[in-house]
mmCIF file with all atom_site columns, C-alpha atoms in Angstrom:
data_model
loop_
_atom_site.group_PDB
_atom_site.id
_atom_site.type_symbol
_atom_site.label_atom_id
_atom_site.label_alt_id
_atom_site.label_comp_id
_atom_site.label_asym_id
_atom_site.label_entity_id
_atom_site.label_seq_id
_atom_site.pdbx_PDB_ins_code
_atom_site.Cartn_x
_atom_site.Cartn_y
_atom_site.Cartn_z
_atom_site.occupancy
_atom_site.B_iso_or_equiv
_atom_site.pdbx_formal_charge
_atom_site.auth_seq_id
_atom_site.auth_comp_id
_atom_site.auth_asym_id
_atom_site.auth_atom_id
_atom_site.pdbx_PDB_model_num
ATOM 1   C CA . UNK J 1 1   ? 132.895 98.881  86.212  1.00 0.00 ? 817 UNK J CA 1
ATOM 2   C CA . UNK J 1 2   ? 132.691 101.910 88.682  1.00 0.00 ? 818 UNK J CA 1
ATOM 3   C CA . UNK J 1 3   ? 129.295 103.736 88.860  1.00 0.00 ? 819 UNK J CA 1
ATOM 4   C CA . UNK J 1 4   ? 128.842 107.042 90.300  1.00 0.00 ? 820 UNK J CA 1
ATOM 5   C CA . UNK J 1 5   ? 125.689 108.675 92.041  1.00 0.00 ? 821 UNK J CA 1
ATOM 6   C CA . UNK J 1 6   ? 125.482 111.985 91.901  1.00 0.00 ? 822 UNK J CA 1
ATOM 7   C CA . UNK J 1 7   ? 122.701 114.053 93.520  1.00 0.00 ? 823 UNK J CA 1
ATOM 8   C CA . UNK J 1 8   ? 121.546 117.132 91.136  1.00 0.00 ? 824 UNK J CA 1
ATOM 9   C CA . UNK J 1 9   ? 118.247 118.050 93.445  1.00 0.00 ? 825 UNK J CA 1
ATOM 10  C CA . UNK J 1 10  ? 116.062 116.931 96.376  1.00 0.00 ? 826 UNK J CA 1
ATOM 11  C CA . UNK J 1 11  ? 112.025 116.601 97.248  1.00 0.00 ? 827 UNK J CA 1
ATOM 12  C CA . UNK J 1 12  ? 110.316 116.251 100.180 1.00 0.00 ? 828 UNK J CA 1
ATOM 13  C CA . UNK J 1 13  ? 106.895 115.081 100.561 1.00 0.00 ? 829 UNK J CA 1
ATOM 14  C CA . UNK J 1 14  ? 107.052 114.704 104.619 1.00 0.00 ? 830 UNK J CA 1
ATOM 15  C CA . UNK J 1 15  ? 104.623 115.478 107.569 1.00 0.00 ? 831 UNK J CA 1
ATOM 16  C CA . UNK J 1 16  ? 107.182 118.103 108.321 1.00 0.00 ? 832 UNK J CA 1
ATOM 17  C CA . UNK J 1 17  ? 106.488 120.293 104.954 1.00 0.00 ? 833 UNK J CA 1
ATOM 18  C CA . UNK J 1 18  ? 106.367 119.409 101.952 1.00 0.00 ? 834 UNK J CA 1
ATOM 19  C CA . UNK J 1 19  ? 109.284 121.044 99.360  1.00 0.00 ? 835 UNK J CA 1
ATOM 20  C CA . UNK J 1 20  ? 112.571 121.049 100.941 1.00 0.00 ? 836 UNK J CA 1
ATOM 21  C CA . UNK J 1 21  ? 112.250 124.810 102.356 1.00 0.00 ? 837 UNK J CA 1
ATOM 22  C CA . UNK J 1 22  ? 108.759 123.907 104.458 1.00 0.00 ? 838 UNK J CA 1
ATOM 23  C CA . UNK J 1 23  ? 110.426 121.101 105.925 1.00 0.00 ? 839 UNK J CA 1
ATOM 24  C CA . UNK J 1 24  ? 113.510 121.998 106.824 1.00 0.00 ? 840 UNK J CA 1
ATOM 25  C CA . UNK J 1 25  ? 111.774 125.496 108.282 1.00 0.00 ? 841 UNK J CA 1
ATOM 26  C CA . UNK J 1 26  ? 110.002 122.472 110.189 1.00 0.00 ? 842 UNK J CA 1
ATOM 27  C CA . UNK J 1 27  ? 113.126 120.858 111.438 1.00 0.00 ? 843 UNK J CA 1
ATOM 28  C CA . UNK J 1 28  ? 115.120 124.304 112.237 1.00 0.00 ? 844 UNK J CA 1
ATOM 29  C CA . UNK J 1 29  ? 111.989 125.273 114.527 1.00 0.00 ? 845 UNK J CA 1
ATOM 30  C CA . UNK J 1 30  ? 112.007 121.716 116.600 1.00 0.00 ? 846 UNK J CA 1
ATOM 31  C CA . UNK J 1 31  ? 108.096 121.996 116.478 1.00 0.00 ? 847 UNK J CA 1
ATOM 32  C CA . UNK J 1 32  ? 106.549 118.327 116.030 1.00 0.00 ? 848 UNK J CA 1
ATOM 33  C CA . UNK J 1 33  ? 104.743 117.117 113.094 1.00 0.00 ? 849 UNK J CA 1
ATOM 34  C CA . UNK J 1 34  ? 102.908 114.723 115.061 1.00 0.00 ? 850 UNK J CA 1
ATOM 35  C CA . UNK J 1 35  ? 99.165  115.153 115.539 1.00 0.00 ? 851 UNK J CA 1
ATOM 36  C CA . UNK J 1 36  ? 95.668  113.614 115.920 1.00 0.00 ? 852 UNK J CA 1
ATOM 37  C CA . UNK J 1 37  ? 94.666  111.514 112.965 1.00 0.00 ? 853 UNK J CA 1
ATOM 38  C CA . UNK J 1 38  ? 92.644  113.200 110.791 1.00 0.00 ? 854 UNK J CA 1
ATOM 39  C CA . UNK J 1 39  ? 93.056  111.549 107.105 1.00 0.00 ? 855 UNK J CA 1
ATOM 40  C CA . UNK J 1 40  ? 90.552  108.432 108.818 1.00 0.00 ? 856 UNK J CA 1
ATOM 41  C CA . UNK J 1 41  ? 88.654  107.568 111.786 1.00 0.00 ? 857 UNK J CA 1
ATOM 42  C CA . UNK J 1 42  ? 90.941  106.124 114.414 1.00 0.00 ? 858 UNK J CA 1
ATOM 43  C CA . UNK J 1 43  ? 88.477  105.431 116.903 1.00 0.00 ? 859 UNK J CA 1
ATOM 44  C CA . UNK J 1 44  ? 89.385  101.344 116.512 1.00 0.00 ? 860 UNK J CA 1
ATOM 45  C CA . UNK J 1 45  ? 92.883  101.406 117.417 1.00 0.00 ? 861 UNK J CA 1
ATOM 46  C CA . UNK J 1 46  ? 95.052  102.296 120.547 1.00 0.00 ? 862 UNK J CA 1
ATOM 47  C CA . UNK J 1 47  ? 96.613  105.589 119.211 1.00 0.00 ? 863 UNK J CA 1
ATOM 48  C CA . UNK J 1 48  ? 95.259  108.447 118.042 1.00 0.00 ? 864 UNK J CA 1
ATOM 49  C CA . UNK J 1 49  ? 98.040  110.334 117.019 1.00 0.00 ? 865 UNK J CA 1
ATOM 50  C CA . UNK J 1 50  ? 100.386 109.798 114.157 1.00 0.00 ? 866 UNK J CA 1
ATOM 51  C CA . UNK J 1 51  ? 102.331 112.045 112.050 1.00 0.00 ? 867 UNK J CA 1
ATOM 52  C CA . UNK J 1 52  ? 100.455 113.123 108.455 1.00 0.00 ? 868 UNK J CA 1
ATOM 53  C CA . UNK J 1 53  ? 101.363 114.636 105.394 1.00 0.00 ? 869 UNK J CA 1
ATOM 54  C CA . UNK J 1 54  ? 98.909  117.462 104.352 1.00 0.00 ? 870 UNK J CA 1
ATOM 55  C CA . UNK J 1 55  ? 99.021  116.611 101.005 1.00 0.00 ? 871 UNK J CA 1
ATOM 56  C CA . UNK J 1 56  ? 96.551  117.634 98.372  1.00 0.00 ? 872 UNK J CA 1
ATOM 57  C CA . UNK J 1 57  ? 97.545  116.179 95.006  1.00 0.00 ? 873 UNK J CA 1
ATOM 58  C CA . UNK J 1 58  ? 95.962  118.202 92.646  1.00 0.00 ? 874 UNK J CA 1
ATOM 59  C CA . UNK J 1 59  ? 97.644  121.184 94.228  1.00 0.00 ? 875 UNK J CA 1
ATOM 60  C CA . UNK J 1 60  ? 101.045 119.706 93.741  1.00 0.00 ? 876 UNK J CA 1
ATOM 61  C CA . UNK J 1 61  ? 100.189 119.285 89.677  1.00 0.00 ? 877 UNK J CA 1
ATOM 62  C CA . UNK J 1 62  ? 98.559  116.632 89.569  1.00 0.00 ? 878 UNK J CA 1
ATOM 63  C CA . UNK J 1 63  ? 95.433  115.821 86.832  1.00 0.00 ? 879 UNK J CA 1
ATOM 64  C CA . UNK J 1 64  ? 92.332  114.435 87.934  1.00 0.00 ? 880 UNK J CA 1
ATOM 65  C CA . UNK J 1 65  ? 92.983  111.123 85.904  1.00 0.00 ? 881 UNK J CA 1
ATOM 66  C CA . UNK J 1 66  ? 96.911  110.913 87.524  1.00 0.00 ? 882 UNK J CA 1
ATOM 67  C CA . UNK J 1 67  ? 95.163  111.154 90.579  1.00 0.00 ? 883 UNK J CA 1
ATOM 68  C CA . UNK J 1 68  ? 92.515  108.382 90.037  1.00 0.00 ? 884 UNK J CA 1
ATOM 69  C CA . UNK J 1 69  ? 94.979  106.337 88.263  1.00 0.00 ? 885 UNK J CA 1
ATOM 70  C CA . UNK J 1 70  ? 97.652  106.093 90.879  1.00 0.00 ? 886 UNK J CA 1
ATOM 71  C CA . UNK J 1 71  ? 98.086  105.644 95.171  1.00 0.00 ? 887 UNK J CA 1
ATOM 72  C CA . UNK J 1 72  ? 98.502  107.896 97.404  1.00 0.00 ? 888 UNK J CA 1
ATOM 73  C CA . UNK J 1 73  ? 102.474 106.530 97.597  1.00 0.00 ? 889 UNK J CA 1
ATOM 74  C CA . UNK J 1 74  ? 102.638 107.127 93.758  1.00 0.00 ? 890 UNK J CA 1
ATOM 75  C CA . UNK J 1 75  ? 101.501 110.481 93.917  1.00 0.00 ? 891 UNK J CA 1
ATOM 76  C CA . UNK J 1 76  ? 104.063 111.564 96.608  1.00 0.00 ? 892 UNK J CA 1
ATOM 77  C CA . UNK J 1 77  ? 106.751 109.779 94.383  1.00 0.00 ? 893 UNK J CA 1
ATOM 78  C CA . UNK J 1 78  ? 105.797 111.850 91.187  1.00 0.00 ? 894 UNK J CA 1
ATOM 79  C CA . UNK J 1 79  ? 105.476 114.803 92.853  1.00 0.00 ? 895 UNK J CA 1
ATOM 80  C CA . UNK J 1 80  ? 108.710 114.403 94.431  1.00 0.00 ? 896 UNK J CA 1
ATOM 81  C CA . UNK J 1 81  ? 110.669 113.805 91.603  1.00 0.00 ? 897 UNK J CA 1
ATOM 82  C CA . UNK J 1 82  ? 109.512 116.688 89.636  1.00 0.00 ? 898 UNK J CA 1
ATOM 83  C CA . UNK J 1 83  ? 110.273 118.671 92.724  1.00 0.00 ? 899 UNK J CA 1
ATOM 84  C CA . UNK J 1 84  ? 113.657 116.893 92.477  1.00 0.00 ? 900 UNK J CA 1
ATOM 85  C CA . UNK J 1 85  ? 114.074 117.848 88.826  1.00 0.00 ? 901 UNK J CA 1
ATOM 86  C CA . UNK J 1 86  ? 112.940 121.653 89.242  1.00 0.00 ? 902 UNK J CA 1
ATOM 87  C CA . UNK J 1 87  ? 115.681 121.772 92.115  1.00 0.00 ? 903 UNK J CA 1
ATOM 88  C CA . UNK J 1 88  ? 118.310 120.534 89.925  1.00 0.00 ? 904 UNK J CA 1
ATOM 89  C CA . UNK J 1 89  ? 117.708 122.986 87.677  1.00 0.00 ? 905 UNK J CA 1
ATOM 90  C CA . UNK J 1 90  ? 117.304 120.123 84.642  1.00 0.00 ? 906 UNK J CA 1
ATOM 91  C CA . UNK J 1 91  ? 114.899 119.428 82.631  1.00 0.00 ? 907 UNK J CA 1
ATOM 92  C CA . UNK J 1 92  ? 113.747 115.979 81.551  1.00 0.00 ? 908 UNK J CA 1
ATOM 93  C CA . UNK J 1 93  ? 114.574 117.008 77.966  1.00 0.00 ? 909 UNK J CA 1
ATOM 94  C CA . UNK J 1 94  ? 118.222 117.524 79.245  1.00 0.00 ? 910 UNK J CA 1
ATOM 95  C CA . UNK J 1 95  ? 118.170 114.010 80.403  1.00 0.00 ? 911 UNK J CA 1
ATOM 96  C CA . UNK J 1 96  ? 119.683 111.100 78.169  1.00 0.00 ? 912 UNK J CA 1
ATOM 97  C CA . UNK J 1 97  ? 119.932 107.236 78.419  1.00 0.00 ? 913 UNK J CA 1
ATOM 98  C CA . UNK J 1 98  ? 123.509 106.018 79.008  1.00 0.00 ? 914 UNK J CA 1
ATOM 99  C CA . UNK J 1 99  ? 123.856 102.362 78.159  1.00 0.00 ? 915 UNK J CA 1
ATOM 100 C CA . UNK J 1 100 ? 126.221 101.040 80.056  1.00 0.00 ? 916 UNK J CA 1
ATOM 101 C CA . UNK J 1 101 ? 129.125 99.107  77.301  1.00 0.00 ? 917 UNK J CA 1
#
């Protein structure tokens, strides 16, 4: 059996932007995303500067229960893929399961 991947849309949830226009805008200018910390106190370790993603959830669509029920690495995921699905131009209704035979 041959599968195919096909990609229909892309998300970004990066330090560079986030949506695929902010950071590629970010990549086109050569500017650095890399900063000092500010999401906690880094006082106890060597470096002080890492790359962050400004990312507040509930702007991005997110309810206040999604937000308390999930990470901060599940929130970027969910976020991302609707972003992927609203680039694709699908919805999920257009979506259907395809069991393989």
């Amino acid at each position: 059996m041959t599968r195919r991947t096909v990609i229909t849309g892309i998300g970004v949830i990066a330090p560079g932007g986030i949506g695929t226009d902010a950071f590629w805008s970010r990549i086109l200018s050569g500017r650095s995303a890399t900063r000092t910390i500010t999401t906690f106190d880094p006082s106890a370790f060597r470096s002080r500067m890492a790359a962050e993603c400004d990312f507040d959830p509930a702007e991005h669509g997110l309810t206040p229960q999604e937000i308390r029920r999930m990470d901060r690495a599940a929130q970027f995921a969910v976020v991302c893929a609707r972003e992927c699905l609203v680039d694709s131009g699908l919805s999920v209704g257009d979506l259907r399961r395809r069991v393989p035979a």
